[in-house]
PDB file of C-alpha atoms in Angstrom:
ATOM      1  CA  UNK Y   1     -10.598  -7.071  20.231  1.00  0.00           C
ATOM      2  CA  UNK Y   2      -8.327  -4.031  20.087  1.00  0.00           C
ATOM      3  CA  UNK Y   3      -5.225  -3.692  22.226  1.00  0.00           C
ATOM      4  CA  UNK Y   4      -4.872  -0.537  24.350  1.00  0.00           C
ATOM      5  CA  UNK Y   5      -2.238   2.047  23.504  1.00  0.00           C
ATOM      6  CA  UNK Y   6       0.808   0.459  21.881  1.00  0.00           C
ATOM      7  CA  UNK Y   7       4.242   1.631  20.780  1.00  0.00           C
ATOM      8  CA  UNK Y   8       4.082   1.508  16.977  1.00  0.00           C
ATOM      9  CA  UNK Y   9       6.934   2.117  14.557  1.00  0.00           C
ATOM     10  CA  UNK Y  10       5.858   3.188  11.053  1.00  0.00           C
ATOM     11  CA  UNK Y  11       8.143   3.110   8.021  1.00  0.00           C
ATOM     12  CA  UNK Y  12       7.210   4.992   4.868  1.00  0.00           C
ATOM     13  CA  UNK Y  13       5.656   7.581   7.149  1.00  0.00           C
ATOM     14  CA  UNK Y  14       5.501  10.317   4.494  1.00  0.00           C
ATOM     15  CA  UNK Y  15       4.100   8.103   1.744  1.00  0.00           C
ATOM     16  CA  UNK Y  16       0.558   8.038   0.373  1.00  0.00           C
ATOM     17  CA  UNK Y  17      -0.642   5.431   2.878  1.00  0.00           C
ATOM     18  CA  UNK Y  18       1.641   6.422   5.741  1.00  0.00           C
ATOM     19  CA  UNK Y  19       0.445  10.020   5.912  1.00  0.00           C
ATOM     20  CA  UNK Y  20      -3.077   8.696   6.561  1.00  0.00           C
ATOM     21  CA  UNK Y  21      -2.168   5.765   8.823  1.00  0.00           C
ATOM     22  CA  UNK Y  22      -0.302   7.880  11.370  1.00  0.00           C
ATOM     23  CA  UNK Y  23      -3.201  10.272  12.173  1.00  0.00           C
ATOM     24  CA  UNK Y  24      -5.460   7.218  12.528  1.00  0.00           C
ATOM     25  CA  UNK Y  25      -2.999   5.631  14.971  1.00  0.00           C
ATOM     26  CA  UNK Y  26      -2.859   8.853  16.989  1.00  0.00           C
ATOM     27  CA  UNK Y  27      -6.664   9.022  17.065  1.00  0.00           C
ATOM     28  CA  UNK Y  28      -6.644   5.589  18.721  1.00  0.00           C
ATOM     29  CA  UNK Y  29      -4.183   6.721  21.371  1.00  0.00           C
ATOM     30  CA  UNK Y  30      -1.128   4.824  20.133  1.00  0.00           C
ATOM     31  CA  UNK Y  31       2.420   6.061  20.649  1.00  0.00           C
ATOM     32  CA  UNK Y  32       3.866   6.519  17.174  1.00  0.00           C
ATOM     33  CA  UNK Y  33       7.474   6.629  16.042  1.00  0.00           C
ATOM     34  CA  UNK Y  34       7.599   7.649  12.373  1.00  0.00           C
ATOM     35  CA  UNK Y  35      10.496   6.816  10.069  1.00  0.00           C
ATOM     36  CA  UNK Y  36      11.274   8.129   6.581  1.00  0.00           C
ATOM     37  CA  UNK Y  37      14.228   9.211   4.452  1.00  0.00           C
ATOM     38  CA  UNK Y  38      13.114  12.814   3.923  1.00  0.00           C
ATOM     39  CA  UNK Y  39      12.906  15.011   7.021  1.00  0.00           C
ATOM     40  CA  UNK Y  40      11.848  18.096   5.034  1.00  0.00           C
ATOM     41  CA  UNK Y  41       8.836  16.253   3.652  1.00  0.00           C
ATOM     42  CA  UNK Y  42       8.058  14.870   7.101  1.00  0.00           C
ATOM     43  CA  UNK Y  43       7.933  18.399   8.499  1.00  0.00           C
ATOM     44  CA  UNK Y  44       5.047  19.171   6.104  1.00  0.00           C
ATOM     45  CA  UNK Y  45       2.922  16.280   7.373  1.00  0.00           C
ATOM     46  CA  UNK Y  46      -0.161  16.972   9.531  1.00  0.00           C
ATOM     47  CA  UNK Y  47       1.218  14.601  12.164  1.00  0.00           C
ATOM     48  CA  UNK Y  48       4.508  16.490  12.533  1.00  0.00           C
ATOM     49  CA  UNK Y  49       5.112  17.450  16.165  1.00  0.00           C
ATOM     50  CA  UNK Y  50       2.697  14.802  17.434  1.00  0.00           C
ATOM     51  CA  UNK Y  51       4.992  11.795  17.016  1.00  0.00           C
ATOM     52  CA  UNK Y  52       8.600  10.833  17.550  1.00  0.00           C
ATOM     53  CA  UNK Y  53      10.477  10.975  14.279  1.00  0.00           C
ATOM     54  CA  UNK Y  54      13.694   9.473  12.941  1.00  0.00           C
ATOM     55  CA  UNK Y  55      15.199  10.061   9.517  1.00  0.00           C
ATOM     56  CA  UNK Y  56      16.702   6.775   8.358  1.00  0.00           C
ATOM     57  CA  UNK Y  57      17.412   4.545   5.389  1.00  0.00           C
ATOM     58  CA  UNK Y  58      15.936   1.271   6.619  1.00  0.00           C
ATOM     59  CA  UNK Y  59      17.772  -0.647   3.862  1.00  0.00           C
ATOM     60  CA  UNK Y  60      21.167   0.389   5.225  1.00  0.00           C
ATOM     61  CA  UNK Y  61      22.482  -2.857   6.792  1.00  0.00           C
ATOM     62  CA  UNK Y  62      24.344  -0.832   9.414  1.00  0.00           C
ATOM     63  CA  UNK Y  63      21.148   0.941  10.544  1.00  0.00           C
ATOM     64  CA  UNK Y  64      19.938  -0.399  13.916  1.00  0.00           C
ATOM     65  CA  UNK Y  65      16.408   0.977  14.014  1.00  0.00           C
ATOM     66  CA  UNK Y  66      15.582  -0.604  17.373  1.00  0.00           C
ATOM     67  CA  UNK Y  67      18.665   1.011  18.884  1.00  0.00           C
ATOM     68  CA  UNK Y  68      17.681   4.349  17.354  1.00  0.00           C
ATOM     69  CA  UNK Y  69      13.951   4.209  18.069  1.00  0.00           C
ATOM     70  CA  UNK Y  70      13.454   1.691  20.857  1.00  0.00           C
ATOM     71  CA  UNK Y  71      11.639  -1.647  20.680  1.00  0.00           C
ATOM     72  CA  UNK Y  72       8.084  -1.210  19.350  1.00  0.00           C
ATOM     73  CA  UNK Y  73       5.108  -3.424  20.139  1.00  0.00           C
ATOM     74  CA  UNK Y  74       4.197  -3.377  16.442  1.00  0.00           C
ATOM     75  CA  UNK Y  75       6.124  -2.569  13.278  1.00  0.00           C
ATOM     76  CA  UNK Y  76       3.941  -1.202  10.451  1.00  0.00           C
ATOM     77  CA  UNK Y  77       6.087  -1.420   7.341  1.00  0.00           C
ATOM     78  CA  UNK Y  78       4.692   0.714   4.503  1.00  0.00           C
ATOM     79  CA  UNK Y  79       7.861   1.866   2.749  1.00  0.00           C
ATOM     80  CA  UNK Y  80       8.399   0.655  -0.814  1.00  0.00           C
ATOM     81  CA  UNK Y  81      10.219   2.755  -3.454  1.00  0.00           C
ATOM     82  CA  UNK Y  82       9.817   2.794  -7.209  1.00  0.00           C
ATOM     83  CA  UNK Y  83       6.050   2.970  -7.634  1.00  0.00           C
ATOM     84  CA  UNK Y  84       4.013   3.132  -9.825  1.00  0.00           C
ATOM     85  CA  UNK Y  85       6.580   1.560 -12.170  1.00  0.00           C
ATOM     86  CA  UNK Y  86       5.448  -2.025 -11.603  1.00  0.00           C
ATOM     87  CA  UNK Y  87       7.787  -3.424 -14.270  1.00  0.00           C
ATOM     88  CA  UNK Y  88      11.054  -2.165 -12.766  1.00  0.00           C
ATOM     89  CA  UNK Y  89      13.421  -5.036 -11.974  1.00  0.00           C
ATOM     90  CA  UNK Y  90      14.637  -3.068  -8.946  1.00  0.00           C
ATOM     91  CA  UNK Y  91      11.546  -4.264  -7.047  1.00  0.00           C
ATOM     92  CA  UNK Y  92      12.822  -7.819  -7.164  1.00  0.00           C
ATOM     93  CA  UNK Y  93      16.564  -7.270  -7.453  1.00  0.00           C
ATOM     94  CA  UNK Y  94      17.002  -4.520  -4.845  1.00  0.00           C
ATOM     95  CA  UNK Y  95      13.948  -3.782  -2.717  1.00  0.00           C
ATOM     96  CA  UNK Y  96      12.874  -7.342  -1.928  1.00  0.00           C
ATOM     97  CA  UNK Y  97      16.223  -8.568  -0.538  1.00  0.00           C
ATOM     98  CA  UNK Y  98      16.816  -5.321   1.350  1.00  0.00           C
ATOM     99  CA  UNK Y  99      13.298  -5.449   2.805  1.00  0.00           C
ATOM    100  CA  UNK Y 100      13.724  -9.047   3.912  1.00  0.00           C
ATOM    101  CA  UNK Y 101      16.989  -8.274   5.687  1.00  0.00           C
ATOM    102  CA  UNK Y 102      15.424  -5.233   7.369  1.00  0.00           C
ATOM    103  CA  UNK Y 103      12.455  -7.217   8.676  1.00  0.00           C
ATOM    104  CA  UNK Y 104      14.741 -10.024   9.817  1.00  0.00           C
ATOM    105  CA  UNK Y 105      16.912  -7.562  11.758  1.00  0.00           C
ATOM    106  CA  UNK Y 106      13.801  -6.162  13.451  1.00  0.00           C
ATOM    107  CA  UNK Y 107      12.529  -9.640  14.372  1.00  0.00           C
ATOM    108  CA  UNK Y 108      15.909 -10.709  15.736  1.00  0.00           C
ATOM    109  CA  UNK Y 109      15.989  -7.491  17.780  1.00  0.00           C
ATOM    110  CA  UNK Y 110      12.754  -8.558  19.485  1.00  0.00           C
ATOM    111  CA  UNK Y 111       9.838  -7.196  17.426  1.00  0.00           C
ATOM    112  CA  UNK Y 112       6.935  -9.638  17.870  1.00  0.00           C
ATOM    113  CA  UNK Y 113       4.269  -8.175  15.576  1.00  0.00           C
ATOM    114  CA  UNK Y 114       4.892  -7.060  12.004  1.00  0.00           C
ATOM    115  CA  UNK Y 115       2.292  -5.584   9.643  1.00  0.00           C
ATOM    116  CA  UNK Y 116       3.299  -5.213   5.994  1.00  0.00           C
ATOM    117  CA  UNK Y 117       1.263  -3.949   3.064  1.00  0.00           C
ATOM    118  CA  UNK Y 118       1.106  -6.379   0.157  1.00  0.00           C
ATOM    119  CA  UNK Y 119      -0.582  -5.878  -3.203  1.00  0.00           C
ATOM    120  CA  UNK Y 120      -3.304  -7.308  -5.402  1.00  0.00           C
ATOM    121  CA  UNK Y 121      -0.562  -7.646  -8.038  1.00  0.00           C
ATOM    122  CA  UNK Y 122       0.454 -10.824  -6.198  1.00  0.00           C
ATOM    123  CA  UNK Y 123      -2.584 -12.501  -7.813  1.00  0.00           C
ATOM    124  CA  UNK Y 124      -1.300 -11.881 -11.338  1.00  0.00           C
ATOM    125  CA  UNK Y 125      -3.767 -12.248 -14.207  1.00  0.00           C
ATOM    126  CA  UNK Y 126      -6.506 -14.104 -12.333  1.00  0.00           C
ATOM    127  CA  UNK Y 127      -9.988 -12.778 -13.071  1.00  0.00           C
ATOM    128  CA  UNK Y 128     -12.999 -12.525 -10.802  1.00  0.00           C
ATOM    129  CA  UNK Y 129     -13.293 -12.388  -7.034  1.00  0.00           C
ATOM    130  CA  UNK Y 130      -9.889 -12.871  -5.396  1.00  0.00           C
ATOM    131  CA  UNK Y 131      -9.742 -14.431  -1.929  1.00  0.00           C
ATOM    132  CA  UNK Y 132      -6.831 -14.582   0.502  1.00  0.00           C
ATOM    133  CA  UNK Y 133      -6.440 -18.359   0.181  1.00  0.00           C
ATOM    134  CA  UNK Y 134      -6.021 -18.334  -3.614  1.00  0.00           C
ATOM    135  CA  UNK Y 135      -2.590 -19.222  -5.061  1.00  0.00           C
ATOM    136  CA  UNK Y 136      -0.473 -16.267  -6.125  1.00  0.00           C
ATOM    137  CA  UNK Y 137       0.888 -16.085  -9.674  1.00  0.00           C
ATOM    138  CA  UNK Y 138       2.448 -12.621 -10.093  1.00  0.00           C
ATOM    139  CA  UNK Y 139       3.440 -11.458 -13.583  1.00  0.00           C
ATOM    140  CA  UNK Y 140       5.232  -8.190 -12.729  1.00  0.00           C
ATOM    141  CA  UNK Y 141       8.525  -7.622 -10.895  1.00  0.00           C
ATOM    142  CA  UNK Y 142       6.599  -5.631  -8.273  1.00  0.00           C
ATOM    143  CA  UNK Y 143       4.059  -8.387  -7.656  1.00  0.00           C
ATOM    144  CA  UNK Y 144       6.801 -11.013  -7.619  1.00  0.00           C
ATOM    145  CA  UNK Y 145       8.880  -9.006  -5.151  1.00  0.00           C
ATOM    146  CA  UNK Y 146       5.992  -8.567  -2.712  1.00  0.00           C
ATOM    147  CA  UNK Y 147       4.907 -12.184  -3.051  1.00  0.00           C
ATOM    148  CA  UNK Y 148       8.440 -13.479  -2.526  1.00  0.00           C
ATOM    149  CA  UNK Y 149       8.890 -11.231   0.500  1.00  0.00           C
ATOM    150  CA  UNK Y 150       5.749 -12.653   2.103  1.00  0.00           C
ATOM    151  CA  UNK Y 151       6.761 -16.244   1.437  1.00  0.00           C
ATOM    152  CA  UNK Y 152      10.283 -15.599   2.717  1.00  0.00           C
ATOM    153  CA  UNK Y 153       8.931 -14.096   5.930  1.00  0.00           C
ATOM    154  CA  UNK Y 154       6.647 -17.079   6.401  1.00  0.00           C
ATOM    155  CA  UNK Y 155       9.788 -19.240   6.274  1.00  0.00           C
ATOM    156  CA  UNK Y 156      11.496 -16.914   8.753  1.00  0.00           C
ATOM    157  CA  UNK Y 157       8.551 -17.378  11.137  1.00  0.00           C
ATOM    158  CA  UNK Y 158       9.335 -21.085  11.400  1.00  0.00           C
ATOM    159  CA  UNK Y 159      12.807 -20.332  12.765  1.00  0.00           C
ATOM    160  CA  UNK Y 160      12.174 -17.074  14.602  1.00  0.00           C
ATOM    161  CA  UNK Y 161       8.467 -16.922  15.568  1.00  0.00           C
ATOM    162  CA  UNK Y 162       6.638 -13.614  15.176  1.00  0.00           C
ATOM    163  CA  UNK Y 163       3.164 -12.511  14.123  1.00  0.00           C
ATOM    164  CA  UNK Y 164       2.908 -11.505  10.467  1.00  0.00           C
ATOM    165  CA  UNK Y 165      -0.049  -9.412   9.320  1.00  0.00           C
ATOM    166  CA  UNK Y 166      -0.005  -9.150   5.512  1.00  0.00           C
ATOM    167  CA  UNK Y 167      -2.503  -6.475   4.453  1.00  0.00           C
ATOM    168  CA  UNK Y 168      -2.973  -6.881   0.711  1.00  0.00           C
ATOM    169  CA  UNK Y 169      -3.924  -3.520  -0.825  1.00  0.00           C
ATOM    170  CA  UNK Y 170      -6.013  -3.179  -3.974  1.00  0.00           C
ATOM    171  CA  UNK Y 171      -6.576   0.247  -5.575  1.00  0.00           C
ATOM    172  CA  UNK Y 172      -6.547   3.323  -3.365  1.00  0.00           C
ATOM    173  CA  UNK Y 173      -7.444   6.924  -4.082  1.00  0.00           C
ATOM    174  CA  UNK Y 174      -7.529  10.135  -2.114  1.00  0.00           C
ATOM    175  CA  UNK Y 175      -5.399  13.041  -0.854  1.00  0.00           C
ATOM    176  CA  UNK Y 176      -1.699  12.594  -1.445  1.00  0.00           C
ATOM    177  CA  UNK Y 177      -1.906   9.956  -4.174  1.00  0.00           C
ATOM    178  CA  UNK Y 178       0.829   9.684  -6.767  1.00  0.00           C
ATOM    179  CA  UNK Y 179       0.500  12.358  -9.486  1.00  0.00           C
ATOM    180  CA  UNK Y 180       0.855   9.582 -12.099  1.00  0.00           C
ATOM    181  CA  UNK Y 181      -2.225   7.749 -10.828  1.00  0.00           C
ATOM    182  CA  UNK Y 182      -5.442   7.813 -12.858  1.00  0.00           C
ATOM    183  CA  UNK Y 183      -7.523  10.194 -10.753  1.00  0.00           C
ATOM    184  CA  UNK Y 184      -4.550  12.481 -10.104  1.00  0.00           C
ATOM    185  CA  UNK Y 185      -4.034  12.825 -13.856  1.00  0.00           C
ATOM    186  CA  UNK Y 186      -7.748  13.462 -14.291  1.00  0.00           C
ATOM    187  CA  UNK Y 187      -7.685  16.174 -11.614  1.00  0.00           C
ATOM    188  CA  UNK Y 188      -4.676  17.784 -13.276  1.00  0.00           C
ATOM    189  CA  UNK Y 189      -6.453  17.790 -16.649  1.00  0.00           C
ATOM    190  CA  UNK Y 190      -9.555  19.357 -15.091  1.00  0.00           C
ATOM    191  CA  UNK Y 191      -7.465  21.984 -13.274  1.00  0.00           C
ATOM    192  CA  UNK Y 192      -5.710  22.900 -16.520  1.00  0.00           C
ATOM    193  CA  UNK Y 193      -9.045  23.288 -18.268  1.00  0.00           C
ATOM    194  CA  UNK Y 194      -8.329  20.542 -20.792  1.00  0.00           C
ATOM    195  CA  UNK Y 195     -11.357  19.846 -22.985  1.00  0.00           C
ATOM    196  CA  UNK Y 196     -10.531  16.119 -23.294  1.00  0.00           C
ATOM    197  CA  UNK Y 197      -9.164  13.391 -21.016  1.00  0.00           C
ATOM    198  CA  UNK Y 198      -7.535  10.492 -22.807  1.00  0.00           C
ATOM    199  CA  UNK Y 199      -7.809   7.026 -21.279  1.00  0.00           C
ATOM    200  CA  UNK Y 200      -8.266   3.348 -22.086  1.00  0.00           C
ATOM    201  CA  UNK Y 201     -11.603   1.891 -23.086  1.00  0.00           C
ATOM    202  CA  UNK Y 202     -12.497   1.946 -19.395  1.00  0.00           C
ATOM    203  CA  UNK Y 203     -14.385  -1.347 -19.327  1.00  0.00           C
ATOM    204  CA  UNK Y 204     -11.984  -3.087 -16.953  1.00  0.00           C
ATOM    205  CA  UNK Y 205     -13.374  -3.774 -13.472  1.00  0.00           C
ATOM    206  CA  UNK Y 206     -11.287  -2.850 -10.428  1.00  0.00           C
ATOM    207  CA  UNK Y 207     -11.632  -2.680  -6.661  1.00  0.00           C
ATOM    208  CA  UNK Y 208     -11.197   0.858  -5.335  1.00  0.00           C
ATOM    209  CA  UNK Y 209     -11.083   2.024  -1.724  1.00  0.00           C
ATOM    210  CA  UNK Y 210     -10.578   5.514  -0.252  1.00  0.00           C
ATOM    211  CA  UNK Y 211      -7.131   5.734   1.321  1.00  0.00           C
ATOM    212  CA  UNK Y 212      -8.695   6.962   4.567  1.00  0.00           C
ATOM    213  CA  UNK Y 213     -10.702   3.730   4.833  1.00  0.00           C
ATOM    214  CA  UNK Y 214      -7.608   1.657   4.036  1.00  0.00           C
ATOM    215  CA  UNK Y 215      -5.745   3.479   6.818  1.00  0.00           C
ATOM    216  CA  UNK Y 216      -8.569   2.752   9.251  1.00  0.00           C
ATOM    217  CA  UNK Y 217      -8.442  -0.942   8.416  1.00  0.00           C
ATOM    218  CA  UNK Y 218      -4.650  -1.103   8.697  1.00  0.00           C
ATOM    219  CA  UNK Y 219      -4.815   0.408  12.177  1.00  0.00           C
ATOM    220  CA  UNK Y 220      -7.613  -1.969  13.136  1.00  0.00           C
ATOM    221  CA  UNK Y 221      -5.563  -4.989  12.033  1.00  0.00           C
ATOM    222  CA  UNK Y 222      -2.433  -3.665  13.760  1.00  0.00           C
ATOM    223  CA  UNK Y 223      -4.292  -3.328  17.046  1.00  0.00           C
ATOM    224  CA  UNK Y 224      -6.019  -6.709  16.945  1.00  0.00           C
ATOM    225  CA  UNK Y 225      -3.821  -9.479  18.427  1.00  0.00           C
ATOM    226  CA  UNK Y 226      -6.111 -12.146  16.975  1.00  0.00           C
ATOM    227  CA  UNK Y 227      -5.686 -10.911  13.395  1.00  0.00           C
ATOM    228  CA  UNK Y 228      -2.809 -12.353  11.390  1.00  0.00           C
ATOM    229  CA  UNK Y 229      -1.936 -13.856   8.017  1.00  0.00           C
ATOM    230  CA  UNK Y 230      -3.183 -12.454   4.710  1.00  0.00           C
ATOM    231  CA  UNK Y 231      -5.974  -9.867   4.848  1.00  0.00           C
ATOM    232  CA  UNK Y 232      -7.420  -8.368   1.662  1.00  0.00           C
ATOM    233  CA  UNK Y 233      -7.875  -4.620   2.112  1.00  0.00           C
ATOM    234  CA  UNK Y 234     -10.579  -3.946  -0.451  1.00  0.00           C
ATOM    235  CA  UNK Y 235     -14.158  -2.824  -0.998  1.00  0.00           C
ATOM    236  CA  UNK Y 236     -15.422  -6.103  -2.423  1.00  0.00           C
ATOM    237  CA  UNK Y 237     -17.383  -4.040  -4.971  1.00  0.00           C
ATOM    238  CA  UNK Y 238     -16.021  -3.973  -8.534  1.00  0.00           C
ATOM    239  CA  UNK Y 239     -16.398  -0.766 -10.511  1.00  0.00           C
ATOM    240  CA  UNK Y 240     -15.468  -0.057 -14.117  1.00  0.00           C
ATOM    241  CA  UNK Y 241     -12.689   2.455 -14.687  1.00  0.00           C
ATOM    242  CA  UNK Y 242     -15.012   4.436 -16.949  1.00  0.00           C
ATOM    243  CA  UNK Y 243     -17.660   4.717 -14.234  1.00  0.00           C
ATOM    244  CA  UNK Y 244     -15.015   5.653 -11.658  1.00  0.00           C
ATOM    245  CA  UNK Y 245     -13.791   8.470 -13.892  1.00  0.00           C
ATOM    246  CA  UNK Y 246     -17.297   9.664 -14.770  1.00  0.00           C
ATOM    247  CA  UNK Y 247     -18.324   9.761 -11.113  1.00  0.00           C
ATOM    248  CA  UNK Y 248     -15.191  11.713 -10.238  1.00  0.00           C
ATOM    249  CA  UNK Y 249     -15.917  14.238 -12.994  1.00  0.00           C
ATOM    250  CA  UNK Y 250     -19.475  14.581 -11.691  1.00  0.00           C
ATOM    251  CA  UNK Y 251     -18.244  15.165  -8.110  1.00  0.00           C
ATOM    252  CA  UNK Y 252     -15.977  17.912  -9.384  1.00  0.00           C
ATOM    253  CA  UNK Y 253     -18.775  19.357 -11.545  1.00  0.00           C
ATOM    254  CA  UNK Y 254     -16.240  19.529 -14.339  1.00  0.00           C
ATOM    255  CA  UNK Y 255     -16.759  19.846 -18.072  1.00  0.00           C
ATOM    256  CA  UNK Y 256     -14.365  17.497 -19.758  1.00  0.00           C
ATOM    257  CA  UNK Y 257     -14.951  14.875 -22.432  1.00  0.00           C
ATOM    258  CA  UNK Y 258     -13.512  11.368 -22.333  1.00  0.00           C
ATOM    259  CA  UNK Y 259     -11.484  10.066 -25.251  1.00  0.00           C
ATOM    260  CA  UNK Y 260     -12.021   6.372 -24.635  1.00  0.00           C
ATOM    261  CA  UNK Y 261      -9.713   3.787 -26.165  1.00  0.00           C
ATOM    262  CA  UNK Y 262      -6.786   6.167 -26.633  1.00  0.00           C
ATOM    263  CA  UNK Y 263      -4.548   3.952 -24.495  1.00  0.00           C
ATOM    264  CA  UNK Y 264      -4.468   0.140 -24.718  1.00  0.00           C
ATOM    265  CA  UNK Y 265      -5.476  -1.973 -21.752  1.00  0.00           C
ATOM    266  CA  UNK Y 266      -2.477  -2.828 -19.534  1.00  0.00           C
ATOM    267  CA  UNK Y 267      -1.052  -6.265 -20.250  1.00  0.00           C
ATOM    268  CA  UNK Y 268      -0.098  -6.813 -16.595  1.00  0.00           C
ATOM    269  CA  UNK Y 269      -3.706  -6.650 -15.329  1.00  0.00           C
ATOM    270  CA  UNK Y 270      -6.721  -8.905 -15.949  1.00  0.00           C
ATOM    271  CA  UNK Y 271      -9.877  -7.289 -17.305  1.00  0.00           C
ATOM    272  CA  UNK Y 272     -12.025  -7.901 -14.237  1.00  0.00           C
ATOM    273  CA  UNK Y 273     -10.966  -8.537 -10.655  1.00  0.00           C
ATOM    274  CA  UNK Y 274     -11.873  -7.459  -7.151  1.00  0.00           C
ATOM    275  CA  UNK Y 275     -11.186  -8.522  -3.595  1.00  0.00           C
ATOM    276  CA  UNK Y 276     -13.175 -10.890  -1.397  1.00  0.00           C
ATOM    277  CA  UNK Y 277     -13.852  -8.711   1.637  1.00  0.00           C
ATOM    278  CA  UNK Y 278     -14.252 -10.612   4.885  1.00  0.00           C
TER     279      UNK Y 278
END
């Protein structure tokens, strides 16, 4: 069951996921207040002029976002700096504690529903089909930071009740993705006319989802009062990296050869994993 129009505050509004979530929220008739640190970038977004906007550093302890933006029905928290460097200690040392304090301030100010995007990196090196009720064993600072944030907020719920919707993202692709991501690098190589694209052996299995579909699901979860806890945002269909790349080359009708095995397989990822879609 979806709630009617709600007042929704979105952090990370100009990020890869945020720039797709906001149009989806508007399409469902929600009142959106977007927040980011870069007003100039915000002004280039397709949603600019259709939402209320505030430039703010949400990690500033003196920033009262409720005072600045009003009390939302739902907070959708997408902001997270430092990606795709999953091994940076700043995820755990800086972002996690600042994020926790930000969410706590919002809850104490009266926010009753909070949706946060988690990550499949919380599962660590577990292979196979990953379900929401599995234990988390992160092996990267990024995965540890997200996992610790979720567990800390679950503790906060016991003292200051609120609804937590933890949408655990797997691998996303589509317009606006980080230029360091796999398909972005492939597109850049094709656009340059490179004859060869260097990559790993490509046999690892991953769970990929178009960012537009992820945005649709995030909005659906945000608007459903009966949906809470951990929700895997995934396709449920594993695909090899090699096949993903080959299909993308075919869609682009490009002529580029793959140099498989040039890069080693990442040590922070298992060889085969995908989400259990419910």
